[in-house]
Coordinates of C-alpha atoms and ligand atoms in Angstrom, one line a residue:
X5 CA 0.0 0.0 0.0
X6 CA 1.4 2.9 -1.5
X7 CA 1.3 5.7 1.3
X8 CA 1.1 3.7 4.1
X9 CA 2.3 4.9 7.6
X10 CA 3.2 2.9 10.4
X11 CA 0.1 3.0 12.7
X12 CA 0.4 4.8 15.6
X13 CA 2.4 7.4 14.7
X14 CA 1.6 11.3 15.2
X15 CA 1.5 11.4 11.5
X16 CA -1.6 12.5 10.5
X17 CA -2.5 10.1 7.3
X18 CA -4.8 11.8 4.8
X19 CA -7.6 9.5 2.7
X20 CA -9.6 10.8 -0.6
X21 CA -12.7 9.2 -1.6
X22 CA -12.5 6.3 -4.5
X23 CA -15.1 6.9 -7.2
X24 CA -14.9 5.6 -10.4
X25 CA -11.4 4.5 -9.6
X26 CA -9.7 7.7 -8.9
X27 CA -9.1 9.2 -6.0
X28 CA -11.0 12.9 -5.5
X29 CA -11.6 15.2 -3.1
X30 CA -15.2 15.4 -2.2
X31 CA -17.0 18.1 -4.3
X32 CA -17.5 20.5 -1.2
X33 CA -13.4 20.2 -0.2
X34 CA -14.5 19.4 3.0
X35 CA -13.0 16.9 5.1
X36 CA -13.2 15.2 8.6
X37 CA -10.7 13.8 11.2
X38 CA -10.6 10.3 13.0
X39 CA -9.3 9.7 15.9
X40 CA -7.4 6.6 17.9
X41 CA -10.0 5.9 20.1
X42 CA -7.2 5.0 22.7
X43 CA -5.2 8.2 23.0
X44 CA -8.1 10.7 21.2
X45 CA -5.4 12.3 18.5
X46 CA -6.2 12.4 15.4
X47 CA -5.4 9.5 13.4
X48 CA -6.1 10.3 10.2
X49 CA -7.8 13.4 8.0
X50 CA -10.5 12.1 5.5
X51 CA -12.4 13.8 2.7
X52 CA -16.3 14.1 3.6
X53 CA -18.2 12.8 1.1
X54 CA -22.0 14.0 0.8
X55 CA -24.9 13.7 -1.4
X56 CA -22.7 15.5 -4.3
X57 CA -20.3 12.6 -4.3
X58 CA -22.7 10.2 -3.5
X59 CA -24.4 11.2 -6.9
X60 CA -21.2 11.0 -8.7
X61 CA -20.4 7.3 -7.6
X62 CA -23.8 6.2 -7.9
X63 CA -22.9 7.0 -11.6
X64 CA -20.1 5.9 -11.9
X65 CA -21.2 2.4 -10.6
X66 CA -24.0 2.5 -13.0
X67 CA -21.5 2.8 -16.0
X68 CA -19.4 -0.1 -14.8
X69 CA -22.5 -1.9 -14.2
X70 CA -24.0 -1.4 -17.8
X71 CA -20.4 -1.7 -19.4
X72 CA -16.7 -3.3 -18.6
X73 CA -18.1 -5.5 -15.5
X74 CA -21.6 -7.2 -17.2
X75 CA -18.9 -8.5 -19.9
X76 CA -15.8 -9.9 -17.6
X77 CA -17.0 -13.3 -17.0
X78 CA -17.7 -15.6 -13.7
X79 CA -14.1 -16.8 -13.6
X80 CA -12.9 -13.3 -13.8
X81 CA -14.8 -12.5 -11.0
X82 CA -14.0 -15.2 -8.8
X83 CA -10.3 -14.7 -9.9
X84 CA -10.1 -10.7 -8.9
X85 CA -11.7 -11.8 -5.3
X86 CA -9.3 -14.7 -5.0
X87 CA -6.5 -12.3 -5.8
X88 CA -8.0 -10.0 -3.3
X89 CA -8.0 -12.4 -0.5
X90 CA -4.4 -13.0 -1.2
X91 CA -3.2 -9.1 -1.3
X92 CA -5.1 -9.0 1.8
X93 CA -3.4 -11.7 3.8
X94 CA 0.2 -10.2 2.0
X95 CA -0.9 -6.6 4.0
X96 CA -2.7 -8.6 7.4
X97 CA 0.1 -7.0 9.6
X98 CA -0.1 -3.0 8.3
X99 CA -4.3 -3.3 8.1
X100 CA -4.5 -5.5 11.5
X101 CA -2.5 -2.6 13.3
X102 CA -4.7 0.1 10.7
X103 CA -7.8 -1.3 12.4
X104 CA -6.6 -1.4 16.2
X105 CA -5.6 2.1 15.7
X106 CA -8.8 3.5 14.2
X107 CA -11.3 1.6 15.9
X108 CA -9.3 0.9 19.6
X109 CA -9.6 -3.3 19.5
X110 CA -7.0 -5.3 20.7
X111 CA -4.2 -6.0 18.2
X112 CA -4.7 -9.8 19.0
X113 CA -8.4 -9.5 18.0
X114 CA -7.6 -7.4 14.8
X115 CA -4.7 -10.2 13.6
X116 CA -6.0 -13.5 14.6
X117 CA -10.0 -12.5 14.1
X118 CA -10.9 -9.5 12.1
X119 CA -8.2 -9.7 9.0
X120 CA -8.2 -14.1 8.7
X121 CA -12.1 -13.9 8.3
X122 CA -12.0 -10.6 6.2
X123 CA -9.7 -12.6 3.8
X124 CA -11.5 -15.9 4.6
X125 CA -15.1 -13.9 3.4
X126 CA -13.0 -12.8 -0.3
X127 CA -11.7 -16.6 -0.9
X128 CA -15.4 -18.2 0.3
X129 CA -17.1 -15.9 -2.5
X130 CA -14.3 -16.5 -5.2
X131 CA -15.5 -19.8 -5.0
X132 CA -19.3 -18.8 -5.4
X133 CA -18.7 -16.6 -8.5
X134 CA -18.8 -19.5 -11.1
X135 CA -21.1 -21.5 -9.4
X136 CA -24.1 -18.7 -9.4
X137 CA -26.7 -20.9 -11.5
X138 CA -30.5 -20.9 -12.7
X139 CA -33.0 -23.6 -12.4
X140 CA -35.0 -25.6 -15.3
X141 CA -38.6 -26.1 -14.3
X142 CA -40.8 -29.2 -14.7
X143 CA -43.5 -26.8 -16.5
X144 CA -46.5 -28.9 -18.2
X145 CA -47.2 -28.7 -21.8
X146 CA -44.8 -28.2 -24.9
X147 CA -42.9 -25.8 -22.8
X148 CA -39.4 -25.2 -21.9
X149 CA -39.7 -22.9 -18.6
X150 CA -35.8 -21.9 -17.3
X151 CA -34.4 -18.7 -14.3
X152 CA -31.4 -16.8 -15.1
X153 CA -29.7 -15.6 -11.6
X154 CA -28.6 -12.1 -12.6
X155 CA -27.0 -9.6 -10.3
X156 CA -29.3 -6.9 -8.7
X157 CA -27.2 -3.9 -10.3
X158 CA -26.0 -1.4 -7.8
X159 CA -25.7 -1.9 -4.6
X160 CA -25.0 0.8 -1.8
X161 CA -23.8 -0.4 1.2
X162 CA -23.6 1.7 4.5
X163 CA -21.1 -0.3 7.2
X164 CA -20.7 0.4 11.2
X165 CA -17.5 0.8 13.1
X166 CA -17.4 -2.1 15.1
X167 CA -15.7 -4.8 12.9
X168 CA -14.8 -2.2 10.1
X169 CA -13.0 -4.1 7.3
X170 CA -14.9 -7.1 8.6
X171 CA -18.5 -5.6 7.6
X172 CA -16.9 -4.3 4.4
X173 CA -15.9 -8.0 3.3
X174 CA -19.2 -9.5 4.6
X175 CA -20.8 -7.1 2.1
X176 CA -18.3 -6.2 -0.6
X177 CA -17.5 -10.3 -1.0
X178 CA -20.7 -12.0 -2.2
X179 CA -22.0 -8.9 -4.0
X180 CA -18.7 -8.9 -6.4
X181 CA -19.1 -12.2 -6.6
X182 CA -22.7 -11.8 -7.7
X183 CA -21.6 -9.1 -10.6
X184 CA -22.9 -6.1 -9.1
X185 CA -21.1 -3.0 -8.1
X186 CA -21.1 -0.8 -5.6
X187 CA -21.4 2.2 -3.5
X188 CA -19.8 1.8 -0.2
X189 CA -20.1 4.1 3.3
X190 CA -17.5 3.4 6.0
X191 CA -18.7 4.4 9.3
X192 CA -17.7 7.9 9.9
X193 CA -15.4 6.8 13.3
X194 CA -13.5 4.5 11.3
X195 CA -12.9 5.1 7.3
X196 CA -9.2 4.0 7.6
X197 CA -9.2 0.5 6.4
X198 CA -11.8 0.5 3.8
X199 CA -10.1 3.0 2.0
X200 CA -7.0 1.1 2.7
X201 CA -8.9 -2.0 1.4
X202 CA -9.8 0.2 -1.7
X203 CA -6.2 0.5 -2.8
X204 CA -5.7 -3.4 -2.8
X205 CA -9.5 -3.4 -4.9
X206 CA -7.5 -1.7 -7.5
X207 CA -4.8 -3.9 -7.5
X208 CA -6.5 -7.0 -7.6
X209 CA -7.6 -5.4 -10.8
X210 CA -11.1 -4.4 -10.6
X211 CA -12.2 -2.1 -13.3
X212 CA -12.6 1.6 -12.4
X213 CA -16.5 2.2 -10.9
X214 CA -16.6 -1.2 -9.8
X215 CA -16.7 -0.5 -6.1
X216 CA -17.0 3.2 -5.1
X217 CA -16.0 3.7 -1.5
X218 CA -17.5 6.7 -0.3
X219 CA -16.8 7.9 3.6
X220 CA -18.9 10.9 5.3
X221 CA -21.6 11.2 7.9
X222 CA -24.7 9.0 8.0
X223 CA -27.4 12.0 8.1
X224 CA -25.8 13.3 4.5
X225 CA -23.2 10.7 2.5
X226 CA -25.5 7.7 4.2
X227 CA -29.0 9.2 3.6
X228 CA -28.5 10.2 0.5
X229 CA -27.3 6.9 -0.5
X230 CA -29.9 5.1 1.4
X231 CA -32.5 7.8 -0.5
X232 CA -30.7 7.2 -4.3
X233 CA -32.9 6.6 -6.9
X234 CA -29.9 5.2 -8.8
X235 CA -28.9 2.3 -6.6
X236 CA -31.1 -0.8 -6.9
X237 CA -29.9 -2.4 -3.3
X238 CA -29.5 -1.2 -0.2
X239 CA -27.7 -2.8 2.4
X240 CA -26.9 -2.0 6.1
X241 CA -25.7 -2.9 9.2
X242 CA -26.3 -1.0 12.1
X243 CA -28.1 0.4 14.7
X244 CA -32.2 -1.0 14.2
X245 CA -32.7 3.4 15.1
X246 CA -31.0 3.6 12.0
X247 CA -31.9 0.6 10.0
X248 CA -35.5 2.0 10.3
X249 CA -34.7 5.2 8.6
X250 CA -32.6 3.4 5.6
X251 CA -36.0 1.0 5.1
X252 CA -38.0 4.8 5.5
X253 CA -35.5 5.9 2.8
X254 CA -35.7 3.1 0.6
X255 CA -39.2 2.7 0.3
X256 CA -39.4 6.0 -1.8
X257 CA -38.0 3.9 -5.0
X258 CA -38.6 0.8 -3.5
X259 CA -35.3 -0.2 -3.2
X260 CA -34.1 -4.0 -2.7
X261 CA -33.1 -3.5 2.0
X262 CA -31.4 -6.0 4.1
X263 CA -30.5 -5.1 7.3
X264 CA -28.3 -6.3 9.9
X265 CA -29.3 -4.5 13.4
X266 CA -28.9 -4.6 17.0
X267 CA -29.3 -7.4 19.5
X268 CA -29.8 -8.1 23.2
X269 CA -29.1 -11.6 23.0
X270 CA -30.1 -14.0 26.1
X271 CA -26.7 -16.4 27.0
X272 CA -27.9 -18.9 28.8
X273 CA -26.2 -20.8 31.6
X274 CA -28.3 -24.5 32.6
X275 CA -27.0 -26.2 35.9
X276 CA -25.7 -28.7 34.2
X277 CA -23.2 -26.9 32.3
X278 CA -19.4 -27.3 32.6
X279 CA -19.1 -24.0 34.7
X280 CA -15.9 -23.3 34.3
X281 CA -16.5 -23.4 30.2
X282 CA -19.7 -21.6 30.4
X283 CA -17.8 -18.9 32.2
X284 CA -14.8 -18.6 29.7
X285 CA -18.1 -18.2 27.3
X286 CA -20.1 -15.4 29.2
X287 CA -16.7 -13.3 28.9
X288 CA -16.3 -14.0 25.3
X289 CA -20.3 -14.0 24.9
X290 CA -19.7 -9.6 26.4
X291 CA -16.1 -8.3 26.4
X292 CA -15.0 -9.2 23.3
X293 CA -14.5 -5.9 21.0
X294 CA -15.0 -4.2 24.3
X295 CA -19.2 -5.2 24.1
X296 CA -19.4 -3.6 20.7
X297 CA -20.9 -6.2 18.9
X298 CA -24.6 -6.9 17.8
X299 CA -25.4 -10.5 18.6
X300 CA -22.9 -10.2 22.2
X301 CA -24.4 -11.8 24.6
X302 CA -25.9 -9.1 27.0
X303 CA -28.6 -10.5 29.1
X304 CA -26.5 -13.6 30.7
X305 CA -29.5 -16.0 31.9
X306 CA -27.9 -18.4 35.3
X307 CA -30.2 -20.9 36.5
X308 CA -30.9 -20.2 40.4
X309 CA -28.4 -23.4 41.7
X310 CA -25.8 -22.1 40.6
X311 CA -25.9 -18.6 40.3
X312 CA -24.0 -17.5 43.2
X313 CA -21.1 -19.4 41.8
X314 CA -21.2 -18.6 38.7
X315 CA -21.1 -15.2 39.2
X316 CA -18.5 -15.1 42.0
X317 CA -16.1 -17.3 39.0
X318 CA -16.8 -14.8 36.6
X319 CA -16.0 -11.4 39.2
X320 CA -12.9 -13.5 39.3
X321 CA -11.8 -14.0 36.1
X322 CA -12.8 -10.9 35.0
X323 CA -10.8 -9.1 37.2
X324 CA -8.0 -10.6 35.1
X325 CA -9.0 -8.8 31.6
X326 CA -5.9 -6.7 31.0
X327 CA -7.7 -2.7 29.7
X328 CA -5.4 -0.6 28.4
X329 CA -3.0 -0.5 25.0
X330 CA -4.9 -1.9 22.2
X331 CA -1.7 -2.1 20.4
X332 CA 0.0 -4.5 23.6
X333 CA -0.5 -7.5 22.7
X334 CA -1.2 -9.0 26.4
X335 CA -4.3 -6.6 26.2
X336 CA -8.1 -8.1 25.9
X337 CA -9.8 -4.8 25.6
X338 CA -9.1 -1.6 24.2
X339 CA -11.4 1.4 24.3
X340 CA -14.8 1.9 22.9
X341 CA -14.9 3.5 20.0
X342 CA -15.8 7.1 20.2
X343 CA -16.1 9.7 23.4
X344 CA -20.1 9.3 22.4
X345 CA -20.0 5.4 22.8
X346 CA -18.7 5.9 26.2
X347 CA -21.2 8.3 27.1
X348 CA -23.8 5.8 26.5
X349 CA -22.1 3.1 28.0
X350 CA -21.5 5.2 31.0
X351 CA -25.2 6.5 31.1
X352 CA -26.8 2.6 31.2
X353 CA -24.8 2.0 34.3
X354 CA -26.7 4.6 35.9
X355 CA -29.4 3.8 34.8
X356 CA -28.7 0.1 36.2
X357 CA -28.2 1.5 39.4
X358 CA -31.4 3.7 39.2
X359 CA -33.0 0.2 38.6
X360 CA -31.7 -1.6 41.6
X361 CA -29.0 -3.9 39.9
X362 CA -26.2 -4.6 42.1
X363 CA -22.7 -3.9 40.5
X364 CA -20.1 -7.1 40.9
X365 CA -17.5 -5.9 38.7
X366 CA -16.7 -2.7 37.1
X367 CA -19.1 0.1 36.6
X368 CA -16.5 2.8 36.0
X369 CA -13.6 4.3 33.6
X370 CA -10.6 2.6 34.5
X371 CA -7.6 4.7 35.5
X372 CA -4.9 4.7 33.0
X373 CA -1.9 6.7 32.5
X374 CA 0.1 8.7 29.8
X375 CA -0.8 8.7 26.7
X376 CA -4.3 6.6 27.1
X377 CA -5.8 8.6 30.2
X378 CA -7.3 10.4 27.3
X379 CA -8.5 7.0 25.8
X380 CA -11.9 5.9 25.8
X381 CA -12.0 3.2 28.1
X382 CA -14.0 1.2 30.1
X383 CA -14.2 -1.4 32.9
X384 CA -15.5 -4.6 32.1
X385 CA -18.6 -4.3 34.5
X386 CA -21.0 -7.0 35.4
X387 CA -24.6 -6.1 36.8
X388 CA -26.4 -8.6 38.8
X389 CA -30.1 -8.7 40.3
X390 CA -31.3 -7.8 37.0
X391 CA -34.8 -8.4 35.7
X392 CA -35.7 -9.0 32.1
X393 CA -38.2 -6.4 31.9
X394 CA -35.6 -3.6 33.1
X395 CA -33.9 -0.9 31.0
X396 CA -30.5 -2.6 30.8
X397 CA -31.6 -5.6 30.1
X398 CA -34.3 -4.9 27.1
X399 CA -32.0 -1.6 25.4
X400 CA -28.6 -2.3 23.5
X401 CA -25.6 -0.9 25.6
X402 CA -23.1 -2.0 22.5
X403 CA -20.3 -1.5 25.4
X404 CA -18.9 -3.8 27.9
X405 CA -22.1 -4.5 30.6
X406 CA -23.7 -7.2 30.8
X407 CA -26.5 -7.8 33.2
X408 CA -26.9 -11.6 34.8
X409 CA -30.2 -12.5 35.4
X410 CA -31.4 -15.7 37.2
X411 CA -34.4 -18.2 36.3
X412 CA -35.7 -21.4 37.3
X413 CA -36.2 -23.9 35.1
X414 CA -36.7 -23.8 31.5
X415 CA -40.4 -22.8 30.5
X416 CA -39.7 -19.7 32.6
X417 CA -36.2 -19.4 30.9
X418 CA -37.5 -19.6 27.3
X419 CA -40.1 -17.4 27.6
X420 CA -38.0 -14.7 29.2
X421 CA -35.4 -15.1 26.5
X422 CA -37.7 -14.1 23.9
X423 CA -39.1 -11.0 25.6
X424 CA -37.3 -8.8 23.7
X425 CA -37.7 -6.7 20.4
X426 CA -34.6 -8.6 18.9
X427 CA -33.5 -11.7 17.8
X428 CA -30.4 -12.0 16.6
X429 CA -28.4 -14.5 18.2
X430 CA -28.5 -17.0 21.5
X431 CA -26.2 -19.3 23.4
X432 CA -27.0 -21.6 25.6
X433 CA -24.1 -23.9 28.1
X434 CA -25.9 -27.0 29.3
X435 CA -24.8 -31.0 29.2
X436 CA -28.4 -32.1 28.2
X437 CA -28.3 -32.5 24.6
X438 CA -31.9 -32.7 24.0
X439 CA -32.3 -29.4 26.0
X440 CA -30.0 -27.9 23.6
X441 CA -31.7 -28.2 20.3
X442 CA -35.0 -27.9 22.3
X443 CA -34.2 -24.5 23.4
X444 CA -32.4 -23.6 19.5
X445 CA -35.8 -24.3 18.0
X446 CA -37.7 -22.5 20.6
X447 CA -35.4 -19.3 20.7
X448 CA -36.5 -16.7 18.0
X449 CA -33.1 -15.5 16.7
X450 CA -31.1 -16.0 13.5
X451 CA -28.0 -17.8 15.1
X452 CA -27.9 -20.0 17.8
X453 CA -24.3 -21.4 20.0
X454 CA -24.8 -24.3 22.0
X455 CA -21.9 -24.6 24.6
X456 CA -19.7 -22.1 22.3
X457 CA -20.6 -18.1 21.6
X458 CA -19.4 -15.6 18.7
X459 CA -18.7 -18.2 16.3
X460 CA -18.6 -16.9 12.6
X461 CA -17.4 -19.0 9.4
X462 CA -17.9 -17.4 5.6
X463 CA -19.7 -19.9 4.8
X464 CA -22.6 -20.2 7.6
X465 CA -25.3 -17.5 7.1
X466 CA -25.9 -14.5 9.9
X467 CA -28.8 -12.7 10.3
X468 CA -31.5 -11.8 12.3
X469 CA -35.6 -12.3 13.9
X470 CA -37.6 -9.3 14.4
X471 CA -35.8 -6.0 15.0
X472 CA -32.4 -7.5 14.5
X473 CA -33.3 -7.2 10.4
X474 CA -33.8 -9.2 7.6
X475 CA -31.5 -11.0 4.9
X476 CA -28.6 -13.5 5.7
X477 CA -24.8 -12.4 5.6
X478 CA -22.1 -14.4 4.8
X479 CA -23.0 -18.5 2.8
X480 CA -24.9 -19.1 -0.2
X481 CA -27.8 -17.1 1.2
X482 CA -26.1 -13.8 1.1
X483 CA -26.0 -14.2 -2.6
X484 CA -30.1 -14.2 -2.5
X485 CA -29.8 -10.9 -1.3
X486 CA -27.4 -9.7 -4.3
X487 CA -29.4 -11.7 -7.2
X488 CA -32.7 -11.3 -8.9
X489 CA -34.1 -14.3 -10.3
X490 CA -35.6 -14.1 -13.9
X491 CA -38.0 -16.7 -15.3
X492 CA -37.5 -16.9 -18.9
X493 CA -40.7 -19.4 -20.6
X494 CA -40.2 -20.8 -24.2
X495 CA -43.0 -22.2 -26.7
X496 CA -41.3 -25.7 -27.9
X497 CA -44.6 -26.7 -29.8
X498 CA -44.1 -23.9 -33.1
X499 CA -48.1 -23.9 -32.6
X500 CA -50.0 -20.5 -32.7
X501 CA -52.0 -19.3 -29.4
X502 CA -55.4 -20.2 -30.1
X503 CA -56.3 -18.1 -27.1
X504 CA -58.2 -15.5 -28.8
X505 CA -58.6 -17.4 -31.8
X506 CA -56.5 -18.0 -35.1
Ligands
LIG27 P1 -24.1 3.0 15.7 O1 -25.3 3.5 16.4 O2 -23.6 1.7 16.1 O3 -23.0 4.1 15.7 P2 -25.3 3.6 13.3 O4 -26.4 2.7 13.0 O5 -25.5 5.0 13.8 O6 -24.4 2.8 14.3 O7 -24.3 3.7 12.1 C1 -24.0 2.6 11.2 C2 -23.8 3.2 9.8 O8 -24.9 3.9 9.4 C3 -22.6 4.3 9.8 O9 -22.0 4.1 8.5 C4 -23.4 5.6 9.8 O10 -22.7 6.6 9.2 C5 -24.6 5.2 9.0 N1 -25.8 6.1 9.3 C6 -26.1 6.8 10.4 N2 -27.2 7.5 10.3 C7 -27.7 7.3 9.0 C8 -28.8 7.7 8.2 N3 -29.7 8.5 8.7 N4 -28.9 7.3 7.0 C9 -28.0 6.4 6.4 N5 -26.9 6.0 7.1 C10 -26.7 6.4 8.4

């Protein structure tokens, strides 16, 4: 990568948008800064696209979209994402320590989760590009009845901060593989890696207007996207606040929406369960990327027996989580993203006090030195006494809380687990085997861990019930979302329609 800077420095790095495969200033000159979420100075300076530019790209992935791309074939395709997995793993060290430094996660997380399953998400969908296929149909009568599976045309896609080149993957990968092109939105708190990501896009030879990456704010470069008569798909993941006003927007043209949203999933800790495993799970189910993920598991269900326990296990080993450096790699959590995430963060632990939860472990801002007492940080804080129906334990806190709730046996556990307005994801730690898939068919969410929690694979689909969205990341059902299926009928018999008469 041409004008990369070793991350972390006090270099400021400066980022254009790409549109039609050159890289511009946006039409207003305006720009916007980033900060490392750990030490709050700037990180890097990045041109702020708007509507103007949003206008421009849309074009320019119309063009591509009518012209070069519809006539590179399948193998093409599959062979620029194959090429892109590979330049990806070739930069894995510079982009892993990009994305600690722009989003605040632990170096460990960004090198041995984020970048293996961004690459992993290109190579899957390389795969998938020749092996997009219609169907004949069994039609009656002299007929010859057969679907084409064409790609949906343009497709704007507006990504969040949490896993940044991550979501960017999950969305760029099948939708390339597909034939479409794109618009994309990076999340305004961390643009650093996709346009990083756009660089290697070039050289894995993608024709100019191809993918479009377009950074900005959400209320003007993402609304106006969302709003574009020109785009033909919209897709998102986000906030389900958010993910209500991209459906709003979309309707206008009625434009093709999946949505990825929020979660409040149940984790759910039977008796029976090897404690010390289920343990080791409710930490990964809520501190991993610091709480910031949509399907973490936030309201941490402990049957009565052996609640006590459990909990006085996990005060224990959570008291071990190293907070500080994202860039150490001994650390397990690095700041939230932005001052405004920690706001929130900070405001639902009062609000769990206000409720009458008891705090067992954190609750505060850590107290860090030097350059990070600046940083965003926060403890990792466990709430107990909680009740479903409270605040904390029905609204997402996208941070580091999680509130452990205790039940009684399993019809009052089920029921409690799906009083919520999401359904994204559930995990459940018990050695009763038939209790396991009984409680994954009964739980209304898209993804369900049975004695495990935040497992992801490119090829297994992710997506949500209710208000956690609709459409499946990520295995052959994410192409569903980034095809149109045309059913093309042919008269075999030579006869004329006799309908109306000769
Ligand atoms: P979070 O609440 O986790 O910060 P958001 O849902 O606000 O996440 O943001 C996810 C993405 O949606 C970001 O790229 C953001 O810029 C974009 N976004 C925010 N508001 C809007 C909007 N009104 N229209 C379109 N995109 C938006």
């Amino acid at each position: 990568m041409s004008s990369a800077q070793p991350a972390g420095t006090n270099s400021t790095r400066k980022y254009q948008l790409l549109i039609d495969g050159q890289w511009v200033d946006s039409q207003s000159g305006k720009t916007f800064t980033t900060p490392n979420p750990a030490t709050g100075e700037t990180l890097a300076e990045v041109a702020e696209g708007d509507k103007a530019d949003i206008d421009n790209a849309v074009a320019a992935a119309r063009r591509a979209f009518e012209g070069k791309w519809s006539r590179i074939s399948a193998r093409d395709r599959g062979r620029m994402l194959y090429k892109l997995s590979q330049l990806i793993e070739e930069h894995s060290t510079e982009l892993a320590a990009l994305e600690t430094a722009d989003n605040g996660k632990p170096i460990k997380e960004s090198s041995y989760v984020d970048l293996p399953q961004v690459a992993e998400n290109f190579e899957y969908f390389a795969g998938w590009a020749t092996k997009i296929e219609g169907e004949t149909i069994p039609v009656p009568g002299e007929m010859f009845n057969y679907t084409l599976r064409e790609p949906v045309g343009v497709c704007g896609q507006i990504i969040p901060w949490n896993f940044p080149l991550l979501m960017a993957a999950w969305k760029l990968a099948p939708a390339l593989a597909a034939g479409n092109t794109i618009v994309l939105k990076p999340a305004e708190q961390t643009p650093v890696t996709a346009m990083e990501l756009g660089k290697l896009i070039q050289e894995a030879g993608f024709p100019e207007g191809v993918v479009n990456i377009v950074p900005g704010y959400g209320e003007t470069a993402g609304a106006a996207l969302a709003a574009h008569p020109g785009i033909d798909k919209v897709a998102f993941t986000g906030s389900t606040e958010v993910g209500k006003l991209i459906a709003r927007a979309a309707a206008d043209n009625l434009t093709k929406v999946s949505l990825e949203l929020g979660g409040k999933a149940p984790n759910i800790v039977f008796a029976d369960a090897d404690i010390e495993q289920a343990v080791n799970g409710a930490m990964m189910g809520i501190f991993f990327n610091q709480g910031q993920v949509c399907c973490a598991g936030s309201r941490l269900f402990v049957q009565a027996d052996v609640k006590d326990q459990f909990i006085d296990r996990l005060k224990e080993k959570s008291a071990k989580i190293v907070v500080g450096d994202p860039m150490d790699k001994a650390t397990n959590m690095g700041p939230q993203v932005s001052q405004e995430q920690l706001n929130r963060v900070k405001s639902y632990a009062d609000i769990a006090r206000t409720e009458g939860a008891t705090v067992v472990a954190g609750g505060e801002c850590p107290t860090l030195t030097g350059a990070f007492q600046n940083g965003y940080f926060y403890q990792p804080t466990i709430f107990s006494d909680v009740k479903n129906q409270m605040r904390i334990a029905q609204e997402e806190i996208f941070g580091p809380v999680v509130s452990v709730i205790s039940f009684e046996n399993e019809d009052d556990l089920i029921k409690q687990a799906n009083e919520t307005i999401y359904g994204l994801s559930a995990g459940i730690w018990t050695s009763n085997i038939t209790r396991a898939h009984r409680f994954a068919k009964a739980i209304k969410a898209g993804v369900i861990w049975i004695n495990t929690y935040n497992m992801f694979n490119a090829a297994s689909p992710f997506g949500g019930y209710k208000q956690s969205g609709y459409g499946r990341e990520m295995g052959k059902h994410a192409l569903e979302m980034y095809t149109n299926v045309k059913s093309v009928w042919v008269d075999l018999s030579g006869k004329p329609i006799g309908w109306f008469g000769k």
